[in-house]
mmCIF file of C-alpha atoms and ligand atoms in Angstrom:
data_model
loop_
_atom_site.group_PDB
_atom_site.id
_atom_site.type_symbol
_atom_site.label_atom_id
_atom_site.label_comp_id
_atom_site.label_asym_id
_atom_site.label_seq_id
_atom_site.Cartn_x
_atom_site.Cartn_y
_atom_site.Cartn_z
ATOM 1 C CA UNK A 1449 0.000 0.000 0.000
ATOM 2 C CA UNK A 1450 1.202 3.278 -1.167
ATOM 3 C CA UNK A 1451 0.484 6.311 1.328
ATOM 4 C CA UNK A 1452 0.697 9.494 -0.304
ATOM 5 C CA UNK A 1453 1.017 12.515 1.658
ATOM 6 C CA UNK A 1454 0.542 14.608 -1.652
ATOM 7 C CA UNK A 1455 -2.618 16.428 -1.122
ATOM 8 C CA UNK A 1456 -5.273 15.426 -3.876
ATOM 9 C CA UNK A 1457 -5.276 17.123 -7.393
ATOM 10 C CA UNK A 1458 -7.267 20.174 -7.655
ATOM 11 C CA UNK A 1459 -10.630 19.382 -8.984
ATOM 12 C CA UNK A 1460 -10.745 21.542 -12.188
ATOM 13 C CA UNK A 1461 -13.321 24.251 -12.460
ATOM 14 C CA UNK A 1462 -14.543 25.201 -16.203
ATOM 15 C CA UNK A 1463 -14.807 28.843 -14.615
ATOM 16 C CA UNK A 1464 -13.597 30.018 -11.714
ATOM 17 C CA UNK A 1465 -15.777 32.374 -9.765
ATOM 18 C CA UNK A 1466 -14.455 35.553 -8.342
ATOM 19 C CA UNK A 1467 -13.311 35.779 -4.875
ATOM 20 C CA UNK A 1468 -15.706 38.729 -3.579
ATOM 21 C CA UNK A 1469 -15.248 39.917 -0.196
ATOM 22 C CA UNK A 1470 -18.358 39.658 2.190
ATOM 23 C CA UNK A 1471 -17.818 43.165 3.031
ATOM 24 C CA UNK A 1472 -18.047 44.390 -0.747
ATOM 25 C CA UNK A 1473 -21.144 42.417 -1.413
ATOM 26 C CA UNK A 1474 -22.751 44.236 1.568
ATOM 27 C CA UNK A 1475 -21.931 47.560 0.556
ATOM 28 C CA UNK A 1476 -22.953 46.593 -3.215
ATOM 29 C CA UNK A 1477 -26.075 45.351 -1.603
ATOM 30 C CA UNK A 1478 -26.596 48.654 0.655
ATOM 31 C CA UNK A 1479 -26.004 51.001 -2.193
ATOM 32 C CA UNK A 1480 -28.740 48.907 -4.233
ATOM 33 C CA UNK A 1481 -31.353 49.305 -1.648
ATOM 34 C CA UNK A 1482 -30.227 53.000 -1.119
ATOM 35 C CA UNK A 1483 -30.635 53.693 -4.733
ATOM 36 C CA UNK A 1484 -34.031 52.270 -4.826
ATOM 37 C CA UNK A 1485 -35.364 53.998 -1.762
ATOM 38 C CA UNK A 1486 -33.484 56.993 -3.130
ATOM 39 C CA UNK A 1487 -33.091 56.985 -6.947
ATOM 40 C CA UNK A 1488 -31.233 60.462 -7.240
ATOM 41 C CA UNK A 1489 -28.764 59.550 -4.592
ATOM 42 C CA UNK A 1490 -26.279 58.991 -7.949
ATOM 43 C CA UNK A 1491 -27.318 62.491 -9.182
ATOM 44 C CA UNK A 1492 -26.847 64.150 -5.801
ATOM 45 C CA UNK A 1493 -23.777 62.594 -5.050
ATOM 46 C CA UNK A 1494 -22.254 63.654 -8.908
ATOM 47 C CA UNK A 1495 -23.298 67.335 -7.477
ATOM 48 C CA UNK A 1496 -21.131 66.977 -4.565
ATOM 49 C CA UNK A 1497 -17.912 66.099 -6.946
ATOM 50 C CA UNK A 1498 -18.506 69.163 -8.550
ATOM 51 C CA UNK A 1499 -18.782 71.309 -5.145
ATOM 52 C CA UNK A 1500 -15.254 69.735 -4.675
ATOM 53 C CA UNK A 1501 -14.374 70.895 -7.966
ATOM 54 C CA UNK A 1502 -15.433 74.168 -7.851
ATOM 55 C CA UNK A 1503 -14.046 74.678 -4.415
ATOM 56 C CA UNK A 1504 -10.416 73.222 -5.795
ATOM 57 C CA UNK A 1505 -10.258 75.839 -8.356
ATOM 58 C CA UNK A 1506 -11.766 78.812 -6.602
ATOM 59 C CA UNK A 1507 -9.511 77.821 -3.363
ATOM 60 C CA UNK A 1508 -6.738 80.690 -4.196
ATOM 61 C CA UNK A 1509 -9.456 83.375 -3.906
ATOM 62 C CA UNK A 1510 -12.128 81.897 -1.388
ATOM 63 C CA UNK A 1511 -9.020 80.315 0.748
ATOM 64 C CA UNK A 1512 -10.823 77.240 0.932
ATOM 65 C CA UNK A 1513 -9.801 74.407 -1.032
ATOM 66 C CA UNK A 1514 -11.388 71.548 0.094
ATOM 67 C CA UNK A 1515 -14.411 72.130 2.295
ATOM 68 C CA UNK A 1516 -15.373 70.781 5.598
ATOM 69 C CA UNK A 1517 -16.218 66.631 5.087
ATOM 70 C CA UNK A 1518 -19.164 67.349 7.143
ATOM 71 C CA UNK A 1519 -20.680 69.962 5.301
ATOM 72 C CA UNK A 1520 -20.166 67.730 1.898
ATOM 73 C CA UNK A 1521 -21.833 64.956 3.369
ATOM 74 C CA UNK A 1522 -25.224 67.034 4.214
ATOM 75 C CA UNK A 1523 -24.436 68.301 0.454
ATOM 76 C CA UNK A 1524 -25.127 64.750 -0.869
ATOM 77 C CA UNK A 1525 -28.208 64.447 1.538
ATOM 78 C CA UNK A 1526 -30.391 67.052 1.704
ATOM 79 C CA UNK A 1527 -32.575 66.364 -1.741
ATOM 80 C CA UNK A 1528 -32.505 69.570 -3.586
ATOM 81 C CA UNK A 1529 -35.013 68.386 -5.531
ATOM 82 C CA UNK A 1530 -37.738 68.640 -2.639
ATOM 83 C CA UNK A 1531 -36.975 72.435 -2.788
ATOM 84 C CA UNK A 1532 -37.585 73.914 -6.811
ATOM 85 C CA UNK A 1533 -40.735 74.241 -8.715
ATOM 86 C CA UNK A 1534 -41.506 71.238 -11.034
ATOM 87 C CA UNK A 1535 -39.888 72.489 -14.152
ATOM 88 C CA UNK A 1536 -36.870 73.051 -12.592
ATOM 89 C CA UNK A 1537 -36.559 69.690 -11.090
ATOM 90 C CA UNK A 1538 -34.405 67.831 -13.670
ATOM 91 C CA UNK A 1539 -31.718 71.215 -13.319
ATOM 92 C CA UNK A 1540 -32.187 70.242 -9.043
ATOM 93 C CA UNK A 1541 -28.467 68.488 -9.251
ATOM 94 C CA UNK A 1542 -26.540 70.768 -11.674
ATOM 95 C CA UNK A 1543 -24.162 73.664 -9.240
ATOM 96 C CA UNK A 1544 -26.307 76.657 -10.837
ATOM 97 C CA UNK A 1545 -28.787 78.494 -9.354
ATOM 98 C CA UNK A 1546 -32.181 78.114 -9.903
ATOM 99 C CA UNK A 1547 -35.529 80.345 -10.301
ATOM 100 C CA UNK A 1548 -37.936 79.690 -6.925
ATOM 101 C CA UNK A 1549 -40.869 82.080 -7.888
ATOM 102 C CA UNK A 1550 -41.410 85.612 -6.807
ATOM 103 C CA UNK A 1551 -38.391 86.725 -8.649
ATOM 104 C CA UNK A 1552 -36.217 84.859 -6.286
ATOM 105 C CA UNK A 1553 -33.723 82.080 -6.482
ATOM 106 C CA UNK A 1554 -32.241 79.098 -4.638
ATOM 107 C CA UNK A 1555 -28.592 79.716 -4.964
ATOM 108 C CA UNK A 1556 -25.973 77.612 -6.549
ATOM 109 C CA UNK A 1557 -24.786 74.460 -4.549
ATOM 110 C CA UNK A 1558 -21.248 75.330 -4.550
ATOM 111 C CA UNK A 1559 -21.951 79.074 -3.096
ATOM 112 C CA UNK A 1560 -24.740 77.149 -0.214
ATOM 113 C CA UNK A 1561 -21.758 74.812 0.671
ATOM 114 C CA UNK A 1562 -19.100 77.437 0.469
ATOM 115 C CA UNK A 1563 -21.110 79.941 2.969
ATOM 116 C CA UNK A 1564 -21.976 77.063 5.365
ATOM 117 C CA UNK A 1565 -18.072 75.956 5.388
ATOM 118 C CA UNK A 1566 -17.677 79.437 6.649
ATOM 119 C CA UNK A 1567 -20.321 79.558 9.314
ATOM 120 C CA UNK A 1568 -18.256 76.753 11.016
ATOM 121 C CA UNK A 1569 -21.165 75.059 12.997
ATOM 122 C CA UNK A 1570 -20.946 72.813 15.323
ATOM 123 C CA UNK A 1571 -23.797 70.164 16.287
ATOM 124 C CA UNK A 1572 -24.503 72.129 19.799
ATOM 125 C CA UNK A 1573 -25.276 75.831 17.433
ATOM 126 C CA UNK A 1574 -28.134 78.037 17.449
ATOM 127 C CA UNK A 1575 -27.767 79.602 13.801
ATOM 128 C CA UNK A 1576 -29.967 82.237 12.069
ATOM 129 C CA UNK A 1577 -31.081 82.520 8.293
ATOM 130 C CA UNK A 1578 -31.784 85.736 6.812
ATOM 131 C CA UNK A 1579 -33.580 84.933 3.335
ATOM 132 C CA UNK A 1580 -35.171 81.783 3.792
ATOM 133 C CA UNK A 1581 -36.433 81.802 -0.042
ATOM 134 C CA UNK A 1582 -36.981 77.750 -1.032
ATOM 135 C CA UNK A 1583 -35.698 76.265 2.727
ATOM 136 C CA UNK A 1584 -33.372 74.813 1.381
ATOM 137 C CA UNK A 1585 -30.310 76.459 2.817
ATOM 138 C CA UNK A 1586 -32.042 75.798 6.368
ATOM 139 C CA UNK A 1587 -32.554 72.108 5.534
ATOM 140 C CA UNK A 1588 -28.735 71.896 4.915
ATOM 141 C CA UNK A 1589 -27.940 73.844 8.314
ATOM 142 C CA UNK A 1590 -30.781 71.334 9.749
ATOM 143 C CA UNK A 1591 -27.905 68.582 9.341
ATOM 144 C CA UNK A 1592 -25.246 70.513 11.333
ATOM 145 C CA UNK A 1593 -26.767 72.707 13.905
ATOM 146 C CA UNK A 1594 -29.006 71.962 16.925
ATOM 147 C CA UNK A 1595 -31.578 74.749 16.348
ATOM 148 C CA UNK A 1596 -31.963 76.552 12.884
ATOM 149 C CA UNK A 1597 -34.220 80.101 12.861
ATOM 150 C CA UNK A 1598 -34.845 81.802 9.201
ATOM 151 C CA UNK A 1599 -36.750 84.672 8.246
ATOM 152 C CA UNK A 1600 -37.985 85.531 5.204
ATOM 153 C CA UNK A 1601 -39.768 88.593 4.061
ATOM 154 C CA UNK A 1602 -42.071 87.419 1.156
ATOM 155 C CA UNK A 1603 -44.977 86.027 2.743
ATOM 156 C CA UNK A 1604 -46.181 83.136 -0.079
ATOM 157 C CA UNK A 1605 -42.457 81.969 0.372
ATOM 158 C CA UNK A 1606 -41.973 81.865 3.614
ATOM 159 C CA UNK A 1607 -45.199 79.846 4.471
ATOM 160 C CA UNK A 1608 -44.759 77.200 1.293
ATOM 161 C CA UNK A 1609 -40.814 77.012 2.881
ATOM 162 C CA UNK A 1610 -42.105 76.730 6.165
ATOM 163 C CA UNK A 1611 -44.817 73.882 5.051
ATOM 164 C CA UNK A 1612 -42.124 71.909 2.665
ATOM 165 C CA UNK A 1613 -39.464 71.882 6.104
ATOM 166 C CA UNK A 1614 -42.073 70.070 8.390
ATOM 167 C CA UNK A 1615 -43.239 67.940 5.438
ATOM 168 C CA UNK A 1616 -39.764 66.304 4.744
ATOM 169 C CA UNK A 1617 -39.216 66.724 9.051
ATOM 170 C CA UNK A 1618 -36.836 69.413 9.463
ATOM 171 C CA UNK A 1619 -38.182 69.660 12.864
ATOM 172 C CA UNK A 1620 -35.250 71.610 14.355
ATOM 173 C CA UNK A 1621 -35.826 74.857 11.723
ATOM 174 C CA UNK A 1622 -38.422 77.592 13.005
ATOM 175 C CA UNK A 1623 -39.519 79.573 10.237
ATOM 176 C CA UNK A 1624 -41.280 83.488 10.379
ATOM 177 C CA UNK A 1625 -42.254 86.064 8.011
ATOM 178 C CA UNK A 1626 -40.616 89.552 8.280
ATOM 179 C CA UNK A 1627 -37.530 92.027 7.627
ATOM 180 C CA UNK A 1628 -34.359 89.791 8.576
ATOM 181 C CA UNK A 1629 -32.399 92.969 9.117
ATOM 182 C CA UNK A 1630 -33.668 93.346 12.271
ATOM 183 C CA UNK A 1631 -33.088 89.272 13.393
ATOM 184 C CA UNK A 1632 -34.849 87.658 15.339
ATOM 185 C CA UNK A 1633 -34.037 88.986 19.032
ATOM 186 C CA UNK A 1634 -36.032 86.164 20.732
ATOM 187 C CA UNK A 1635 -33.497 83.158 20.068
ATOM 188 C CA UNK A 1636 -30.110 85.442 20.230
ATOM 189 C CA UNK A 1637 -27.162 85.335 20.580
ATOM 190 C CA UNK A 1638 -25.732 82.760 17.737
ATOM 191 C CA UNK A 1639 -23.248 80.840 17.216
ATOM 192 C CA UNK A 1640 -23.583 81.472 13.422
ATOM 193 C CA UNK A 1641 -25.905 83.978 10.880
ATOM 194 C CA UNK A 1642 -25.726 84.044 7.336
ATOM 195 C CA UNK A 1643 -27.688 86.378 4.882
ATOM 196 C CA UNK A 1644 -28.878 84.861 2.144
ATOM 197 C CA UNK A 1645 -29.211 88.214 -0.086
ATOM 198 C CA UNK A 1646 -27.266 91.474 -0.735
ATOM 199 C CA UNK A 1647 -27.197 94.070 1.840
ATOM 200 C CA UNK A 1648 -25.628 97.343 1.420
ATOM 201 C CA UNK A 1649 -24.129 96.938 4.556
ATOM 202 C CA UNK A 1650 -23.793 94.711 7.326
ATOM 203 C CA UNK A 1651 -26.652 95.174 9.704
ATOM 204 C CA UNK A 1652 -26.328 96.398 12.829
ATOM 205 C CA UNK A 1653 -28.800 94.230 14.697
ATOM 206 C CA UNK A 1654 -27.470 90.903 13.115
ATOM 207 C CA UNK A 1655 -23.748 91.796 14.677
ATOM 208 C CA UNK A 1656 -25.505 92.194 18.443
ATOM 209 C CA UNK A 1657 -27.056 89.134 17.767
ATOM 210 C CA UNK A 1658 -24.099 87.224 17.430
ATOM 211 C CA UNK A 1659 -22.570 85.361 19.624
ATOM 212 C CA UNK A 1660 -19.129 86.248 20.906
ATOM 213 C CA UNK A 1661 -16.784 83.815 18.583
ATOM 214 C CA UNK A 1662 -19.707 83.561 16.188
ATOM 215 C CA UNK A 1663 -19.163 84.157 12.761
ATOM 216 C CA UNK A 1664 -21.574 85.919 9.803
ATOM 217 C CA UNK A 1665 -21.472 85.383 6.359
ATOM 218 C CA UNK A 1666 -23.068 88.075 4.220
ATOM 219 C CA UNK A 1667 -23.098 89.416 0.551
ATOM 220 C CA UNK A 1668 -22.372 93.184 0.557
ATOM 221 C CA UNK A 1669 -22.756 95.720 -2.121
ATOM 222 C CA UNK A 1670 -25.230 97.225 -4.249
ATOM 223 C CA UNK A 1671 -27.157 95.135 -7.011
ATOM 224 C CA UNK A 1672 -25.985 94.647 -10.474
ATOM 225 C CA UNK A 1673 -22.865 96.035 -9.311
ATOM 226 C CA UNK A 1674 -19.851 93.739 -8.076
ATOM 227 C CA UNK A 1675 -21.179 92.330 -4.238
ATOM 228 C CA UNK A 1676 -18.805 90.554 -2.104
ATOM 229 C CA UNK A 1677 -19.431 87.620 0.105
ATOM 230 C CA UNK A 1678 -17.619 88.831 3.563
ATOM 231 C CA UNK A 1679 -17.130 86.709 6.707
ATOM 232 C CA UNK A 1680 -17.513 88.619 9.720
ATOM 233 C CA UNK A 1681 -15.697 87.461 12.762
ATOM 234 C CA UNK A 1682 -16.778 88.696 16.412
ATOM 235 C CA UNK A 1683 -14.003 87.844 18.862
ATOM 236 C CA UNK A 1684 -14.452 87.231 22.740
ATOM 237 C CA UNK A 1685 -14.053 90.523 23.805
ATOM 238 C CA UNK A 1686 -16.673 91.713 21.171
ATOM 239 C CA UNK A 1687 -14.524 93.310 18.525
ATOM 240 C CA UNK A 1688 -16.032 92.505 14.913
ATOM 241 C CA UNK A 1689 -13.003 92.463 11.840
ATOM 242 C CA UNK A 1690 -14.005 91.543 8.247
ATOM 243 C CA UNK A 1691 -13.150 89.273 5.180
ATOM 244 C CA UNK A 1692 -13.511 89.617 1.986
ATOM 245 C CA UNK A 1693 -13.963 86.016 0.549
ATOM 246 C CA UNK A 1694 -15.444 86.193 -3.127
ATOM 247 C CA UNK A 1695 -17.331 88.378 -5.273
ATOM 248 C CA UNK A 1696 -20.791 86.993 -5.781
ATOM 249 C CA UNK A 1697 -24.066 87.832 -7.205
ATOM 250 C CA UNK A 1698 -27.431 87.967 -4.921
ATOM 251 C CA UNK A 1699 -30.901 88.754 -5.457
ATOM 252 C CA UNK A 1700 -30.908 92.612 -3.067
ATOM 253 C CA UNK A 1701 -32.091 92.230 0.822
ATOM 254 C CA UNK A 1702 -35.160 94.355 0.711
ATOM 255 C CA UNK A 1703 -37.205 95.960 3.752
ATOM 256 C CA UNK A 1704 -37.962 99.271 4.851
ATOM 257 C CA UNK A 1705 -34.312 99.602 7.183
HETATM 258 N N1 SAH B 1029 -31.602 80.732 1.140
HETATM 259 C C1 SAH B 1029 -32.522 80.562 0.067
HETATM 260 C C2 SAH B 1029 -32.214 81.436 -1.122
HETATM 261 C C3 SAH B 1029 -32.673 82.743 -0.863
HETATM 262 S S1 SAH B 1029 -32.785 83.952 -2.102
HETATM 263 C C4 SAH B 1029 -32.645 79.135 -0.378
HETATM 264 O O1 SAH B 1029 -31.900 78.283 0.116
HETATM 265 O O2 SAH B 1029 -33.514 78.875 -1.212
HETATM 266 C C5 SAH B 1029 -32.897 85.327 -1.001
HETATM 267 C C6 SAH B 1029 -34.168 85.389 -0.215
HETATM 268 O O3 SAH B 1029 -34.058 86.489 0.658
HETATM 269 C C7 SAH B 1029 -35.399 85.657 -1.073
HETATM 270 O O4 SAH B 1029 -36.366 84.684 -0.853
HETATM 271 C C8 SAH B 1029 -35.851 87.034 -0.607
HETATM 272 O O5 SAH B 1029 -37.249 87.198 -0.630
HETATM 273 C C9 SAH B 1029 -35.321 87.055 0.821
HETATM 274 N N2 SAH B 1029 -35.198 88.407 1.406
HETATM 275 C C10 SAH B 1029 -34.864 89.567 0.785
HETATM 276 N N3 SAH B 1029 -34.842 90.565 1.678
HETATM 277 C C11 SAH B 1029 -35.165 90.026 2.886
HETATM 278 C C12 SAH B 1029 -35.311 90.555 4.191
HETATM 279 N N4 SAH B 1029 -35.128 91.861 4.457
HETATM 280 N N5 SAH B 1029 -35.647 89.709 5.191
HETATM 281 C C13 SAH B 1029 -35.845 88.399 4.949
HETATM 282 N N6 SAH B 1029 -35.743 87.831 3.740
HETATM 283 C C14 SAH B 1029 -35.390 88.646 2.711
#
């Protein structure tokens, strides 16, 4: 008797099948459902490459390069779509702005993810809106901060804003009608404001409103003629200092101030 201590020939296989780790085939299966509950996941996510970009080749003027991971993943969540009139829903994923009704517009994705880079919040802020046009500049704050306050001054807008927010549960924006110069005095101090639409200057009532160490970012300058997006910087002991970051076109901040 022969014992071999050759292990036993291979048993040939017409095709071999692919070694595919477990871990791969659950992600390939979790993108599949995700794509089916979420079919413009793939668009939304294409937008967000984009943002990046943009950002890359702007960087050497806005001094941001890459922008915060954070803010990039509420970028590829909040569905934009949700937030423009039906005939501008198949334009909801391209980085341009869009038209929202009332001679207003949703601004471009890049510029919404630039300005809340800037605003810096954390998940414990109270941040304000000023110009809360479609809601969906809130929504995207919604995924950052703990409460979220806008204002907007057309009333048709702010109420179908307000509605959409709840409807898609945004539960921790509040939403009001009026001039968003004056803020909204209840909930202040923030940690964080940004204005939405051109002022000709920084408003005085926004800047007591924020919160020592808060930041504001703000278009300023006259419309049709160039605007600049500043951040404004309050320090602890209260002194405010200013940054020009791009130039930028806004619809104007209206109101009676
Ligand atoms: N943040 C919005 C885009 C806003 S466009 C979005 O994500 O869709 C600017 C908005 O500012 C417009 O809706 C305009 O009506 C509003 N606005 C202009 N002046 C205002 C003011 N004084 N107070 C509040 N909102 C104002």
């Amino acid at each position: 008797m022969t014992l071999s201590t050759l292990p036993a020939p291979p048993v040939k296989q017409s095709t071999p099948l692919p070694y595919i780790p477990i871990a791969t085939l659950a992600l390939a299966l979790l993108c599949s459902t995700a794509a089916a509950a979420d079919p413009l996941a793939p668009q939304r996510a294409d937008m967000v490459k984009e943002i990046a970009t943009v950002a890359a080749a702007a960087g050497a003027q806005s001094g941001r390069h890459a922008l915060d991971p954070r803010v990039m993943a509420v970028m590829g969540q909040v569905p934009r779509h949700e937030f423009v009139p039906d005939p501008q829903k198949v334009y909801a994923y391209e980085n341009r702005p869009l038209p929202i009704g009332h001679g207003q517009t949703i601004s471009q994705p890049y510029i919404v993810a630039l300005m809340t880079d800037l605003m810096m919040v954390k998940p414990g802020d109270t941040v304000l809106e000023i110009g809360t046009g479609s809601g969906y500049q809130a929504a995207v704050l919604a995924g950052l901060a703990r409460a979220v306050y806008t204002i907007e001054i057309i009333e048709p807008l702010g109420r179908q804003a307000c509605d959409r927010l709840k409807r898609l549960a945004y539960r921790q924006v509040a939403c009001k009608v009026g001039d968003g110069y004056y803020g909204w005095d209840e909930h202040a101090p923030y940690d964080a404001i940004v204005v939405t639409a051109a002022a000709s200057h920084v408003p005085p009532p926004l800047i007591r409103q924020l919160k020592p160490g808060g930041r504001m970012v703000i278009p300023v300058g006259a419309q049709f003629l160039t605007q600049y997006l500043l951040l404004v910087e309050k320090s602890g002991d209260g002194t405010v200092s200013t940054r020009q970051i791009l130039p930028v076109r806004f619809v104007p901040l209206v109101g009676k101030h």
